[in-house]
Short mmCIF file of C-alpha atoms in Angstrom, two decimals:
data_model
loop_
_atom_site.label_atom_id
_atom_site.label_comp_id
_atom_site.label_asym_id
_atom_site.label_seq_id
_atom_site.Cartn_x
_atom_site.Cartn_y
_atom_site.Cartn_z
CA UNK A 27 0.00 0.00 0.00
CA UNK A 28 1.66 3.22 -1.06
CA UNK A 29 -0.27 5.58 1.25
CA UNK A 30 2.03 6.13 4.24
CA UNK A 31 3.57 8.75 6.49
CA UNK A 32 5.27 10.42 3.53
CA UNK A 33 1.80 11.62 2.49
CA UNK A 34 1.45 13.88 5.53
CA UNK A 35 0.88 17.39 4.20
CA UNK A 36 -0.61 16.19 0.91
CA UNK A 37 -3.70 18.25 -0.05
CA UNK A 38 -6.97 17.93 -1.89
CA UNK A 39 -8.72 21.15 -2.88
CA UNK A 40 -12.23 21.76 -4.19
CA UNK A 41 -13.15 25.26 -5.37
CA UNK A 42 -16.61 26.11 -6.63
CA UNK A 43 -19.46 28.56 -6.53
CA UNK A 44 -22.40 27.69 -4.30
CA UNK A 45 -25.37 26.76 -6.50
CA UNK A 46 -29.02 26.13 -5.59
CA UNK A 47 -28.33 22.36 -5.73
CA UNK A 48 -25.94 22.72 -2.76
CA UNK A 49 -28.31 24.67 -0.50
CA UNK A 50 -30.17 23.87 2.68
CA UNK A 51 -33.36 24.53 0.68
CA UNK A 52 -32.52 21.56 -1.55
CA UNK A 53 -31.82 19.38 1.52
CA UNK A 54 -35.25 20.01 3.02
CA UNK A 55 -34.92 23.35 4.81
CA UNK A 56 -37.20 25.48 2.61
CA UNK A 57 -36.14 29.02 1.84
CA UNK A 58 -32.58 28.78 3.14
CA UNK A 59 -30.47 29.43 0.06
CA UNK A 60 -27.13 28.86 1.78
CA UNK A 61 -24.58 26.05 1.57
CA UNK A 62 -26.04 23.01 3.34
CA UNK A 63 -23.95 21.07 5.82
CA UNK A 64 -24.56 17.76 3.98
CA UNK A 65 -23.32 19.38 0.76
CA UNK A 66 -20.24 20.60 2.61
CA UNK A 67 -19.57 17.06 3.83
CA UNK A 68 -19.82 15.83 0.22
CA UNK A 69 -17.21 18.40 -0.81
CA UNK A 70 -14.97 17.26 2.04
CA UNK A 71 -15.22 13.66 0.80
CA UNK A 72 -14.44 14.74 -2.77
CA UNK A 73 -11.37 16.71 -1.67
CA UNK A 74 -10.09 13.74 0.35
CA UNK A 75 -10.48 11.37 -2.59
CA UNK A 76 -8.70 13.90 -4.80
CA UNK A 77 -5.80 14.11 -2.35
CA UNK A 78 -5.23 10.36 -2.37
CA UNK A 79 -6.25 9.07 -5.81
CA UNK A 80 -2.78 9.30 -7.34
CA UNK A 81 -1.28 7.43 -4.37
CA UNK A 82 -3.49 4.35 -4.53
CA UNK A 83 -2.47 1.22 -6.41
CA UNK A 84 -4.93 -0.41 -8.83
CA UNK A 85 -7.63 -2.18 -6.83
CA UNK A 86 -7.41 0.14 -3.83
CA UNK A 87 -10.04 2.68 -2.80
CA UNK A 88 -10.64 4.80 0.25
CA UNK A 89 -13.85 4.92 2.26
CA UNK A 90 -14.89 7.58 4.71
CA UNK A 91 -14.92 6.52 8.35
CA UNK A 92 -15.48 9.72 10.29
CA UNK A 93 -16.36 13.38 9.80
CA UNK A 94 -16.02 15.94 12.59
CA UNK A 95 -17.10 19.30 11.23
CA UNK A 96 -18.00 22.66 12.70
CA UNK A 97 -20.02 24.56 10.09
CA UNK A 98 -19.58 28.09 11.43
CA UNK A 99 -20.80 30.54 8.77
CA UNK A 100 -23.62 30.70 6.24
CA UNK A 101 -22.51 30.91 2.61
CA UNK A 102 -25.04 32.24 0.08
CA UNK A 103 -25.70 31.06 -3.46
CA UNK A 104 -23.24 32.66 -5.83
CA UNK A 105 -20.34 32.83 -3.38
CA UNK A 106 -17.05 31.13 -4.22
CA UNK A 107 -15.84 28.58 -1.65
CA UNK A 108 -12.62 26.66 -1.19
CA UNK A 109 -12.45 23.38 0.72
CA UNK A 110 -8.94 22.20 1.62
CA UNK A 111 -8.10 18.84 3.16
CA UNK A 112 -4.54 18.22 4.30
CA UNK A 113 -3.30 14.79 5.37
CA UNK A 114 -2.57 15.05 9.09
CA UNK A 115 -1.52 11.45 9.75
CA UNK A 116 -1.48 7.93 8.33
CA UNK A 117 -1.66 4.88 10.57
CA UNK A 118 -1.92 1.38 9.07
CA UNK A 119 -4.26 2.40 6.26
CA UNK A 120 -6.25 4.91 8.28
CA UNK A 121 -5.76 8.45 6.98
CA UNK A 122 -6.70 11.57 8.95
CA UNK A 123 -7.22 14.95 7.32
CA UNK A 124 -7.43 18.48 8.70
CA UNK A 125 -10.41 20.23 7.11
CA UNK A 126 -10.68 23.95 6.34
CA UNK A 127 -13.34 25.65 4.23
CA UNK A 128 -13.40 29.33 3.34
CA UNK A 129 -15.87 31.57 1.60
CA UNK A 130 -15.14 34.89 -0.05
CA UNK A 131 -15.50 36.77 3.24
CA UNK A 132 -14.69 34.40 6.08
CA UNK A 133 -13.82 30.88 7.19
CA UNK A 134 -16.97 28.76 6.95
CA UNK A 135 -15.95 25.43 8.46
CA UNK A 136 -13.17 23.44 10.06
CA UNK A 137 -12.73 19.95 11.37
CA UNK A 138 -11.28 16.53 10.77
CA UNK A 139 -12.03 13.68 8.37
CA UNK A 140 -10.94 10.05 8.49
CA UNK A 141 -10.68 7.58 5.61
CA UNK A 142 -9.51 4.00 5.36
CA UNK A 143 -7.77 2.28 2.44
CA UNK A 144 -9.63 -0.84 1.31
CA UNK A 145 -9.13 -3.52 -1.29
CA UNK A 146 -11.97 -2.80 -3.73
CA UNK A 147 -12.69 -6.42 -4.72
CA UNK A 148 -12.79 -7.59 -1.11
CA UNK A 149 -14.97 -4.62 -0.13
CA UNK A 150 -17.44 -5.36 -2.95
CA UNK A 151 -17.57 -9.07 -2.03
CA UNK A 152 -18.51 -8.12 1.53
CA UNK A 153 -21.25 -5.84 0.23
CA UNK A 154 -22.62 -8.59 -1.99
CA UNK A 155 -22.74 -11.00 0.97
CA UNK A 156 -24.74 -8.40 2.91
CA UNK A 157 -27.15 -7.95 0.01
CA UNK A 158 -27.81 -11.67 -0.29
CA UNK A 159 -27.97 -12.44 3.43
#
């Protein structure tokens, strides 16, 4: 497995403009046209995958194991945001990221995200056994 301690400091970055599809309104909180926390978590996952994709060998994937996020500021539709995940540590296939998200005017979130490296074929076999059980 190539993901190891040398990956500490490696980053994944997602930059985009908040659209109506990413708002609390879309996630069931009518009228709140601001970045939804579940959408922010999706962006965190995407940035983490981006940070690690080039380091995985064929047949490896990462899966999210934990998200600790403090969503501190509302971000309206049309505002540019930047989500940065930086590898904090790697321990036997478990990768921890520092999370920071910023809008045009202020920090909007911070926290920590954990992922685990899995063998894709083995992972899918386990899922199939669960489906047929």
